[in-house]
PDB file of C-alpha atoms and ligand atoms in Angstrom:
ATOM      1  CA  MET A   1      -4.854 -47.269  80.528  1.00 55.00           C
ATOM      2  CA  SER A   2      -3.080 -48.493  77.424  1.00 84.00           C
ATOM      3  CA  THR A   3       0.329 -46.813  77.471  1.00 96.00           C
ATOM      4  CA  ILE A   4       2.681 -45.380  80.091  1.00 98.00           C
ATOM      5  CA  TYR A   5       2.400 -42.011  78.339  1.00 98.00           C
ATOM      6  CA  GLU A   6      -1.164 -41.549  79.579  1.00 97.00           C
ATOM      7  CA  ILE A   7      -0.116 -41.794  83.241  1.00 98.00           C
ATOM      8  CA  PRO A   8      -0.248 -38.246  84.667  1.00 98.00           C
ATOM      9  CA  CYS A   9       3.358 -38.116  85.987  1.00 98.00           C
ATOM     10  CA  VAL A  10       4.804 -39.244  82.627  1.00 98.00           C
ATOM     11  CA  LYS A  11       2.454 -36.987  80.675  1.00 98.00           C
ATOM     12  CA  GLY A  12       3.320 -33.998  82.879  1.00 98.00           C
ATOM     13  CA  PHE A  13       7.046 -34.735  82.588  1.00 99.00           C
ATOM     14  CA  ILE A  14       6.900 -34.826  78.786  1.00 98.00           C
ATOM     15  CA  ARG A  15       4.797 -31.658  78.666  1.00 98.00           C
ATOM     16  CA  MET A  16       7.307 -29.778  80.829  1.00 98.00           C
ATOM     17  CA  CYS A  17      10.204 -30.862  78.575  1.00 98.00           C
ATOM     18  CA  ASN A  18       8.307 -29.539  75.579  1.00 98.00           C
ATOM     19  CA  ASP A  19       7.418 -26.293  77.382  1.00 98.00           C
ATOM     20  CA  GLY A  20      11.125 -25.695  78.081  1.00 98.00           C
ATOM     21  CA  TRP A  21      12.025 -26.483  74.478  1.00 98.00           C
ATOM     22  CA  LEU A  22       9.407 -23.996  73.223  1.00 98.00           C
ATOM     23  CA  GLN A  23      10.898 -21.297  75.491  1.00 98.00           C
ATOM     24  CA  GLY A  24      14.276 -21.702  73.764  1.00 98.00           C
ATOM     25  CA  TRP A  25      16.089 -22.857  76.907  1.00 98.00           C
ATOM     26  CA  HIS A  26      17.207 -26.251  75.532  1.00 98.00           C
ATOM     27  CA  GLU A  27      19.475 -25.923  72.514  1.00 98.00           C
ATOM     28  CA  ARG A  28      20.832 -29.290  71.359  1.00 98.00           C
ATOM     29  CA  ASN A  29      21.150 -31.500  74.495  1.00 98.00           C
ATOM     30  CA  GLY A  30      21.066 -28.558  76.904  1.00 98.00           C
ATOM     31  CA  GLY A  31      19.225 -28.914  80.187  1.00 98.00           C
ATOM     32  CA  ASN A  32      17.750 -31.804  82.153  1.00 98.00           C
ATOM     33  CA  LEU A  33      14.696 -32.681  84.238  1.00 98.00           C
ATOM     34  CA  THR A  34      14.069 -35.186  87.032  1.00 98.00           C
ATOM     35  CA  TYR A  35      10.908 -36.034  88.975  1.00 99.00           C
ATOM     36  CA  ARG A  36      10.777 -38.051  92.217  1.00 99.00           C
ATOM     37  CA  MET A  37       7.791 -40.345  91.817  1.00 99.00           C
ATOM     38  CA  THR A  38       5.108 -40.982  94.451  1.00 98.00           C
ATOM     39  CA  GLY A  39       4.218 -44.534  95.480  1.00 98.00           C
ATOM     40  CA  GLU A  40       1.044 -44.147  93.427  1.00 98.00           C
ATOM     41  CA  ASP A  41       3.066 -43.072  90.343  1.00 98.00           C
ATOM     42  CA  VAL A  42       5.338 -46.109  90.687  1.00 98.00           C
ATOM     43  CA  ALA A  43       2.383 -48.471  91.063  1.00 98.00           C
ATOM     44  CA  ALA A  44       0.735 -46.990  87.947  1.00 98.00           C
ATOM     45  CA  CYS A  45       3.943 -47.236  85.877  1.00 98.00           C
ATOM     46  CA  ARG A  46       5.165 -50.623  87.133  1.00 98.00           C
ATOM     47  CA  PRO A  47       3.116 -52.687  84.632  1.00 98.00           C
ATOM     48  CA  TYR A  48       5.144 -50.991  81.868  1.00 98.00           C
ATOM     49  CA  PHE A  49       8.572 -51.577  83.472  1.00 98.00           C
ATOM     50  CA  ASP A  50      11.070 -53.779  81.588  1.00 98.00           C
ATOM     51  CA  ALA A  51      10.911 -57.496  82.407  1.00 97.00           C
ATOM     52  CA  GLU A  52      14.498 -57.247  83.706  1.00 97.00           C
ATOM     53  CA  PRO A  53      15.907 -54.027  85.205  1.00 96.00           C
ATOM     54  CA  ARG A  54      19.340 -53.039  83.880  1.00 97.00           C
ATOM     55  CA  GLU A  55      22.549 -53.178  85.988  1.00 98.00           C
ATOM     56  CA  TRP A  56      23.207 -50.949  89.029  1.00 98.00           C
ATOM     57  CA  VAL A  57      25.447 -47.923  88.367  1.00 97.00           C
ATOM     58  CA  ASN A  58      27.195 -46.057  91.194  1.00 96.00           C
ATOM     59  CA  MET A  59      26.614 -42.282  91.153  1.00 93.00           C
ATOM     60  CA  GLY A  60      29.605 -40.934  93.104  1.00 90.00           C
ATOM     61  CA  VAL A  61      27.179 -39.221  95.497  1.00 92.00           C
ATOM     62  CA  GLN A  62      24.964 -40.681  98.222  1.00 96.00           C
ATOM     63  CA  ALA A  63      21.778 -39.730 100.090  1.00 97.00           C
ATOM     64  CA  ASP A  64      20.063 -41.812 102.769  1.00 98.00           C
ATOM     65  CA  ASN A  65      16.741 -40.046 102.280  1.00 98.00           C
ATOM     66  CA  LEU A  66      16.495 -41.126  98.619  1.00 98.00           C
ATOM     67  CA  ALA A  67      17.154 -44.858  99.107  1.00 98.00           C
ATOM     68  CA  GLY A  68      14.502 -46.887  97.280  1.00 98.00           C
ATOM     69  CA  GLU A  69      13.034 -43.885  95.437  1.00 98.00           C
ATOM     70  CA  TYR A  70      12.126 -43.891  91.720  1.00 98.00           C
ATOM     71  CA  PHE A  71      12.825 -40.963  89.377  1.00 99.00           C
ATOM     72  CA  ILE A  72      11.734 -40.049  85.879  1.00 99.00           C
ATOM     73  CA  THR A  73      14.771 -38.503  84.181  1.00 98.00           C
ATOM     74  CA  THR A  74      15.817 -37.065  80.852  1.00 98.00           C
ATOM     75  CA  GLY A  75      18.639 -38.957  79.107  1.00 98.00           C
ATOM     76  CA  SER A  76      22.286 -37.976  78.837  1.00 98.00           C
ATOM     77  CA  GLY A  77      22.991 -36.368  75.460  1.00 98.00           C
ATOM     78  CA  LYS A  78      19.279 -36.407  74.585  1.00 98.00           C
ATOM     79  CA  PHE A  79      17.512 -33.376  73.137  1.00 98.00           C
ATOM     80  CA  PHE A  80      14.477 -31.788  74.859  1.00 98.00           C
ATOM     81  CA  ARG A  81      13.223 -31.162  71.331  1.00 98.00           C
ATOM     82  CA  ASN A  82      12.858 -34.927  70.878  1.00 98.00           C
ATOM     83  CA  VAL A  83      11.182 -35.813  74.180  1.00 98.00           C
ATOM     84  CA  GLU A  84       7.601 -35.452  72.963  1.00 98.00           C
ATOM     85  CA  PRO A  85       8.033 -37.147  69.551  1.00 98.00           C
ATOM     86  CA  ASP A  86      10.383 -39.877  70.839  1.00 98.00           C
ATOM     87  CA  PRO A  87      10.032 -40.350  74.615  1.00 98.00           C
ATOM     88  CA  ILE A  88      11.272 -43.968  74.789  1.00 98.00           C
ATOM     89  CA  HIS A  89      14.767 -42.915  73.639  1.00 98.00           C
ATOM     90  CA  SER A  90      14.777 -39.534  75.417  1.00 98.00           C
ATOM     91  CA  ILE A  91      13.586 -40.209  78.971  1.00 98.00           C
ATOM     92  CA  GLY A  92      13.441 -43.102  81.418  1.00 98.00           C
ATOM     93  CA  ILE A  93      12.651 -44.272  84.926  1.00 98.00           C
ATOM     94  CA  VAL A  94      15.431 -45.225  87.367  1.00 98.00           C
ATOM     95  CA  GLU A  95      15.241 -46.947  90.729  1.00 98.00           C
ATOM     96  CA  ILE A  96      17.675 -45.997  93.539  1.00 98.00           C
ATOM     97  CA  ASN A  97      19.240 -48.819  95.597  1.00 98.00           C
ATOM     98  CA  ASP A  98      18.840 -49.284  99.348  1.00 98.00           C
ATOM     99  CA  LYS A  99      22.207 -47.614 100.049  1.00 98.00           C
ATOM    100  CA  GLY A 100      21.120 -44.472  98.184  1.00 98.00           C
ATOM    101  CA  ASP A 101      24.254 -44.454  96.029  1.00 97.00           C
ATOM    102  CA  SER A 102      23.346 -46.205  92.736  1.00 98.00           C
ATOM    103  CA  TRP A 103      20.631 -46.211  90.084  1.00 98.00           C
ATOM    104  CA  ARG A 104      19.308 -48.794  87.643  1.00 98.00           C
ATOM    105  CA  ILE A 105      17.027 -48.235  84.662  1.00 98.00           C
ATOM    106  CA  VAL A 106      13.629 -49.925  84.909  1.00 98.00           C
ATOM    107  CA  TRP A 107      11.910 -48.319  81.905  1.00 98.00           C
ATOM    108  CA  GLY A 108      12.786 -46.206  78.841  1.00 98.00           C
ATOM    109  CA  LEU A 109      16.235 -44.805  77.906  1.00 98.00           C
ATOM    110  CA  ALA A 110      16.061 -47.376  75.097  1.00 98.00           C
ATOM    111  CA  ASP A 111      19.061 -48.619  73.117  1.00 98.00           C
ATOM    112  CA  GLY A 112      21.745 -47.941  75.705  1.00 97.00           C
ATOM    113  CA  ALA A 113      20.842 -44.411  76.809  1.00 98.00           C
ATOM    114  CA  ARG A 114      21.644 -43.316  80.357  1.00 98.00           C
ATOM    115  CA  PRO A 115      20.190 -40.772  82.817  1.00 98.00           C
ATOM    116  CA  THR A 116      21.209 -37.121  82.410  1.00 97.00           C
ATOM    117  CA  SER A 117      24.899 -36.257  82.886  1.00 95.00           C
ATOM    118  CA  GLU A 118      23.690 -33.961  85.683  1.00 94.00           C
ATOM    119  CA  PHE A 119      22.017 -36.819  87.587  1.00 95.00           C
ATOM    120  CA  PRO A 120      24.455 -36.421  90.536  1.00 92.00           C
ATOM    121  CA  SER A 121      23.483 -32.721  90.837  1.00 91.00           C
ATOM    122  CA  HIS A 122      19.799 -33.517  90.522  1.00 96.00           C
ATOM    123  CA  PHE A 123      20.108 -36.317  93.068  1.00 97.00           C
ATOM    124  CA  MET A 124      21.856 -34.181  95.697  1.00 96.00           C
ATOM    125  CA  ASN A 125      19.389 -31.357  95.099  1.00 97.00           C
ATOM    126  CA  HIS A 126      16.465 -33.750  95.503  1.00 98.00           C
ATOM    127  CA  SER A 127      17.949 -34.925  98.786  1.00 98.00           C
ATOM    128  CA  VAL A 128      18.380 -31.393 100.140  1.00 98.00           C
ATOM    129  CA  ARG A 129      15.004 -30.108  98.895  1.00 98.00           C
ATOM    130  CA  LYS A 130      13.155 -33.220 100.133  1.00 98.00           C
ATOM    131  CA  ALA A 131      14.590 -32.581 103.611  1.00 98.00           C
ATOM    132  CA  ALA A 132      14.014 -28.794 103.452  1.00 97.00           C
ATOM    133  CA  THR A 133      10.344 -29.184 102.428  1.00 98.00           C
ATOM    134  CA  ASN A 134       9.370 -32.209 104.564  1.00 98.00           C
ATOM    135  CA  GLY A 135       9.082 -34.341 101.457  1.00 98.00           C
ATOM    136  CA  ALA A 136       6.999 -31.904  99.388  1.00 98.00           C
ATOM    137  CA  ASN A 137       9.670 -31.205  96.736  1.00 98.00           C
ATOM    138  CA  ARG A 138       9.578 -33.613  93.780  1.00 98.00           C
ATOM    139  CA  VAL A 139      10.966 -31.764  90.743  1.00 98.00           C
ATOM    140  CA  ILE A 140      14.470 -30.546  89.865  1.00 98.00           C
ATOM    141  CA  TYR A 141      14.875 -28.701  86.561  1.00 98.00           C
ATOM    142  CA  HIS A 142      18.001 -27.402  84.866  1.00 98.00           C
ATOM    143  CA  CYS A 143      17.672 -25.101  81.842  1.00 98.00           C
ATOM    144  CA  HIS A 144      19.863 -22.761  79.828  1.00 98.00           C
ATOM    145  CA  ALA A 145      17.688 -19.685  80.436  1.00 98.00           C
ATOM    146  CA  THR A 146      19.209 -17.104  78.095  1.00 98.00           C
ATOM    147  CA  ASN A 147      18.846 -13.867  80.058  1.00 98.00           C
ATOM    148  CA  VAL A 148      19.794 -15.432  83.391  1.00 99.00           C
ATOM    149  CA  ILE A 149      23.029 -16.604  81.763  1.00 98.00           C
ATOM    150  CA  ALA A 150      23.636 -13.167  80.193  1.00 98.00           C
ATOM    151  CA  LEU A 151      23.388 -11.486  83.601  1.00 98.00           C
ATOM    152  CA  THR A 152      26.144 -13.718  84.989  1.00 98.00           C
ATOM    153  CA  TYR A 153      28.585 -11.804  82.744  1.00 98.00           C
ATOM    154  CA  ILE A 154      27.863  -8.422  84.284  1.00 97.00           C
ATOM    155  CA  LEU A 155      26.465  -8.769  87.813  1.00 98.00           C
ATOM    156  CA  PRO A 156      28.687  -9.658  90.780  1.00 98.00           C
ATOM    157  CA  LEU A 157      28.245 -13.417  91.344  1.00 98.00           C
ATOM    158  CA  THR A 158      26.625 -13.115  94.764  1.00 98.00           C
ATOM    159  CA  ASP A 159      23.270 -14.362  96.045  1.00 98.00           C
ATOM    160  CA  ARG A 160      22.521 -10.805  97.198  1.00 98.00           C
ATOM    161  CA  ASP A 161      23.189  -9.073  93.869  1.00 98.00           C
ATOM    162  CA  PHE A 162      21.136 -11.553  91.842  1.00 98.00           C
ATOM    163  CA  SER A 163      18.266 -11.729  94.338  1.00 98.00           C
ATOM    164  CA  ARG A 164      17.949  -7.933  94.450  1.00 98.00           C
ATOM    165  CA  ALA A 165      18.206  -7.508  90.666  1.00 98.00           C
ATOM    166  CA  LEU A 166      15.498 -10.139  90.098  1.00 98.00           C
ATOM    167  CA  TRP A 167      13.188  -8.863  92.861  1.00 98.00           C
ATOM    168  CA  GLN A 168      13.439  -5.328  91.443  1.00 98.00           C
ATOM    169  CA  SER A 169      12.773  -6.363  87.838  1.00 98.00           C
ATOM    170  CA  ALA A 170       9.310  -7.930  88.211  1.00 98.00           C
ATOM    171  CA  THR A 171       6.842  -7.193  90.980  1.00 97.00           C
ATOM    172  CA  GLU A 172       5.786 -10.808  91.571  1.00 97.00           C
ATOM    173  CA  CYS A 173       9.358 -12.041  92.158  1.00 98.00           C
ATOM    174  CA  PRO A 174       9.536 -11.295  95.898  1.00 98.00           C
ATOM    175  CA  VAL A 175       6.305 -13.271  96.329  1.00 98.00           C
ATOM    176  CA  VAL A 176       7.468 -16.237  94.223  1.00 98.00           C
ATOM    177  CA  PHE A 177      10.972 -16.546  95.733  1.00 98.00           C
ATOM    178  CA  PRO A 178      11.051 -14.439  98.936  1.00 98.00           C
ATOM    179  CA  GLU A 179      14.208 -16.221 100.145  1.00 98.00           C
ATOM    180  CA  GLY A 180      16.094 -15.060  96.998  1.00 98.00           C
ATOM    181  CA  VAL A 181      18.242 -17.149  94.664  1.00 98.00           C
ATOM    182  CA  GLY A 182      21.650 -18.757  95.116  1.00 98.00           C
ATOM    183  CA  VAL A 183      24.563 -18.225  92.743  1.00 98.00           C
ATOM    184  CA  CYS A 184      27.310 -20.766  92.046  1.00 98.00           C
ATOM    185  CA  PRO A 185      30.563 -19.660  90.396  1.00 98.00           C
ATOM    186  CA  TRP A 186      31.504 -21.161  87.038  1.00 98.00           C
ATOM    187  CA  MET A 187      32.266 -24.860  87.528  1.00 97.00           C
ATOM    188  CA  VAL A 188      32.789 -27.901  85.300  1.00 96.00           C
ATOM    189  CA  PRO A 189      29.316 -29.397  84.694  1.00 95.00           C
ATOM    190  CA  GLY A 190      28.307 -32.978  85.378  1.00 89.00           C
ATOM    191  CA  GLY A 191      30.392 -33.908  88.418  1.00 85.00           C
ATOM    192  CA  ALA A 192      30.176 -34.286  92.177  1.00 85.00           C
ATOM    193  CA  ASP A 193      31.741 -30.841  92.884  1.00 91.00           C
ATOM    194  CA  ILE A 194      29.030 -28.841  91.127  1.00 93.00           C
ATOM    195  CA  ALA A 195      26.447 -31.182  92.683  1.00 91.00           C
ATOM    196  CA  MET A 196      27.701 -30.389  96.196  1.00 93.00           C
ATOM    197  CA  ALA A 197      28.011 -26.630  95.554  1.00 96.00           C
ATOM    198  CA  THR A 198      24.470 -26.448  94.168  1.00 96.00           C
ATOM    199  CA  SER A 199      22.908 -28.545  96.895  1.00 95.00           C
ATOM    200  CA  GLU A 200      24.564 -26.289  99.503  1.00 97.00           C
ATOM    201  CA  LYS A 201      22.666 -23.331  97.947  1.00 98.00           C
ATOM    202  CA  MET A 202      19.426 -25.334  97.733  1.00 98.00           C
ATOM    203  CA  LYS A 203      19.375 -25.731 101.524  1.00 97.00           C
ATOM    204  CA  THR A 204      18.273 -22.059 101.559  1.00 97.00           C
ATOM    205  CA  TYR A 205      16.884 -21.367  98.097  1.00 98.00           C
ATOM    206  CA  GLN A 206      14.364 -22.925  95.687  1.00 98.00           C
ATOM    207  CA  ALA A 207      16.616 -21.983  92.763  1.00 98.00           C
ATOM    208  CA  ALA A 208      20.305 -21.600  92.010  1.00 98.00           C
ATOM    209  CA  ILE A 209      22.082 -19.930  89.105  1.00 98.00           C
ATOM    210  CA  TRP A 210      25.149 -21.495  87.524  1.00 98.00           C
ATOM    211  CA  ALA A 211      27.429 -18.723  86.253  1.00 98.00           C
ATOM    212  CA  GLN A 212      27.838 -18.687  82.452  1.00 98.00           C
ATOM    213  CA  HIS A 213      25.719 -21.855  82.274  1.00 98.00           C
ATOM    214  CA  GLY A 214      22.098 -21.745  83.432  1.00 98.00           C
ATOM    215  CA  LEU A 215      19.490 -22.181  86.112  1.00 98.00           C
ATOM    216  CA  PHE A 216      18.488 -24.907  88.586  1.00 97.00           C
ATOM    217  CA  ALA A 217      14.914 -24.728  89.875  1.00 98.00           C
ATOM    218  CA  SER A 218      13.009 -26.967  92.294  1.00 98.00           C
ATOM    219  CA  GLY A 219       9.419 -27.429  93.355  1.00 98.00           C
ATOM    220  CA  PRO A 220       6.635 -29.771  94.450  1.00 98.00           C
ATOM    221  CA  ASP A 221       5.212 -30.264  90.949  1.00 98.00           C
ATOM    222  CA  PHE A 222       5.791 -29.439  87.278  1.00 98.00           C
ATOM    223  CA  ASP A 223       3.641 -26.266  87.284  1.00 98.00           C
ATOM    224  CA  ILE A 224       5.338 -24.655  90.264  1.00 98.00           C
ATOM    225  CA  THR A 225       8.851 -25.592  89.142  1.00 98.00           C
ATOM    226  CA  PHE A 226       8.396 -24.468  85.548  1.00 99.00           C
ATOM    227  CA  GLY A 227       6.638 -21.346  86.823  1.00 98.00           C
ATOM    228  CA  LEU A 228       9.594 -20.540  89.068  1.00 98.00           C
ATOM    229  CA  ALA A 229      12.117 -20.897  86.218  1.00 99.00           C
ATOM    230  CA  HIS A 230       9.835 -18.879  83.929  1.00 98.00           C
ATOM    231  CA  THR A 231       9.431 -16.097  86.511  1.00 98.00           C
ATOM    232  CA  ILE A 232      13.183 -15.863  87.131  1.00 99.00           C
ATOM    233  CA  GLU A 233      14.017 -15.836  83.430  1.00 99.00           C
ATOM    234  CA  LYS A 234      11.291 -13.260  82.659  1.00 98.00           C
ATOM    235  CA  SER A 235      12.642 -10.971  85.350  1.00 98.00           C
ATOM    236  CA  ALA A 236      16.203 -11.428  84.046  1.00 98.00           C
ATOM    237  CA  GLU A 237      14.948 -10.574  80.550  1.00 98.00           C
ATOM    238  CA  ILE A 238      13.430  -7.330  81.818  1.00 98.00           C
ATOM    239  CA  TYR A 239      16.656  -6.416  83.610  1.00 98.00           C
ATOM    240  CA  VAL A 240      18.699  -7.145  80.476  1.00 98.00           C
ATOM    241  CA  LYS A 241      16.376  -4.930  78.412  1.00 97.00           C
ATOM    242  CA  VAL A 242      16.476  -2.148  81.004  1.00 97.00           C
ATOM    243  CA  LEU A 243      20.277  -2.153  81.113  1.00 96.00           C
ATOM    244  CA  SER A 244      20.492  -2.344  77.311  1.00 95.00           C
ATOM    245  CA  MET A 245      17.996   0.487  76.686  1.00 95.00           C
ATOM    246  CA  GLY A 246      19.376   2.855  79.246  1.00 86.00           C
ATOM    247  CA  GLY A 247      23.077   2.289  78.740  1.00 88.00           C
ATOM    248  CA  GLY A 248      23.207   1.128  82.352  1.00 86.00           C
ATOM    249  CA  LEU A 249      21.159   4.040  83.707  1.00 93.00           C
ATOM    250  CA  ILE A 250      18.209   2.992  85.868  1.00 95.00           C
ATOM    251  CA  ARG A 251      16.012   6.014  86.545  1.00 95.00           C
ATOM    252  CA  GLN A 252      13.694   4.288  89.023  1.00 97.00           C
ATOM    253  CA  THR A 253      13.181   0.820  90.446  1.00 98.00           C
ATOM    254  CA  ILE A 254      11.218  -1.016  93.148  1.00 98.00           C
ATOM    255  CA  THR A 255      12.626   0.280  96.432  1.00 98.00           C
ATOM    256  CA  ASP A 256      13.434  -1.815  99.479  1.00 98.00           C
ATOM    257  CA  ASP A 257      10.427  -0.346 101.258  1.00 97.00           C
ATOM    258  CA  ASP A 258       8.261  -1.301  98.252  1.00 98.00           C
ATOM    259  CA  LEU A 259       9.620  -4.851  98.531  1.00 98.00           C
ATOM    260  CA  ARG A 260       8.789  -4.901 102.240  1.00 98.00           C
ATOM    261  CA  ALA A 261       5.269  -3.661 101.440  1.00 98.00           C
ATOM    262  CA  ILE A 262       4.715  -6.471  98.907  1.00 97.00           C
ATOM    263  CA  ALA A 263       5.985  -9.036 101.425  1.00 97.00           C
ATOM    264  CA  HIS A 264       3.665  -7.637 104.091  1.00 97.00           C
ATOM    265  CA  ASP A 265       0.547  -7.662 101.926  1.00 98.00           C
ATOM    266  CA  PHE A 266       1.234 -11.091 100.388  1.00 98.00           C
ATOM    267  CA  GLY A 267       2.195 -12.658 103.710  1.00 97.00           C
ATOM    268  CA  VAL A 268       5.712 -13.790 102.750  1.00 98.00           C
ATOM    269  CA  THR A 269       8.967 -13.318 104.652  1.00 97.00           C
ATOM    270  CA  LEU A 270      11.649 -11.661 102.535  1.00 98.00           C
ATOM    271  CA  ASN A 271      15.282 -12.526 103.138  1.00 98.00           C
ATOM    272  CA  GLU A 272      16.271  -9.432 105.142  1.00 96.00           C
ATOM    273  CA  ASN A 273      19.980 -10.062 104.429  1.00 97.00           C
ATOM    274  CA  PHE A 274      19.315  -8.796 100.914  1.00 98.00           C
ATOM    275  CA  LEU A 275      17.506  -5.586 101.910  1.00 97.00           C
ATOM    276  CA  ASP A 276      19.120  -2.290 102.877  1.00 94.00           C
TER     277      ASP A 276
HETATM  278  O1  2HA B 301      22.584 -31.875  79.631  1.00 56.91           O
HETATM  279  O2  2HA B 301      22.848 -28.959  80.307  1.00 56.91           O
HETATM  280  O3  2HA B 301      24.651 -29.135  82.208  1.00 56.91           O
HETATM  281  C1  2HA B 301      23.458 -30.914  79.208  1.00 56.91           C
HETATM  282  C2  2HA B 301      23.609 -29.886  80.248  1.00 56.91           C
HETATM  283  C3  2HA B 301      24.704 -30.044  81.193  1.00 56.91           C
HETATM  284 ZN1   ZN B 302      23.491 -27.293  81.411  1.00 56.91          ZN
END
């Protein structure tokens, strides 16, 4: 293996950044991606780490269950558009200290770059999803999915309203996210408050919507996480088109009994709080 870019976790990370860019969800420096590495990933990447790690930086949030972990992360202010052509300046690997409250860069983020401005949100979400999935969750992805954002201007900002609208707008949705989606009110991005609010939602849901801002999705790998974001955004796009075409009139939709029938046949448990 001659470069770090051929190692599957780094290759998959870069591919997912480019996939998001190609979807149009990452204007300018919009969006961010983090991946919690396996021991095998770290061992494969370690030969490429810098000779000297950079200094420890406190995050303002803390999680015991992420002490000593390594993450691949996009850089603050970096453009998804540039990840594939210029990874060394666009992404990096950080190590978490044994208190679970600070990071230091061990590879990439060249020339003074830092992890994403949303690293505190990603970190808290990793902590919650790692606990909720017995360690299976490894990916947290934030994107500016256009139609999801548009819906936050017209739908009530409740978990119930968004979950129902998305379930009803694409038949596979109840199978892909049977627990529904969480919705956070508009908040200032980048800080500990939005990190805590989002991670509270992620105790129940695989994905959370940030009003007038975007989407947070989680999953065990790049395929499942990107697929979740893609499914949610596709469904939102259909709902936007339906509302736009019909002047708000919806002649027919997937009924609650239809949703129950899908859940039954596909062997998933729908969140009954969101059904009538
Ligand atoms: O990285 O998307 O939420 C820019 C953002 C902040
Ligand atoms: Zn954002």
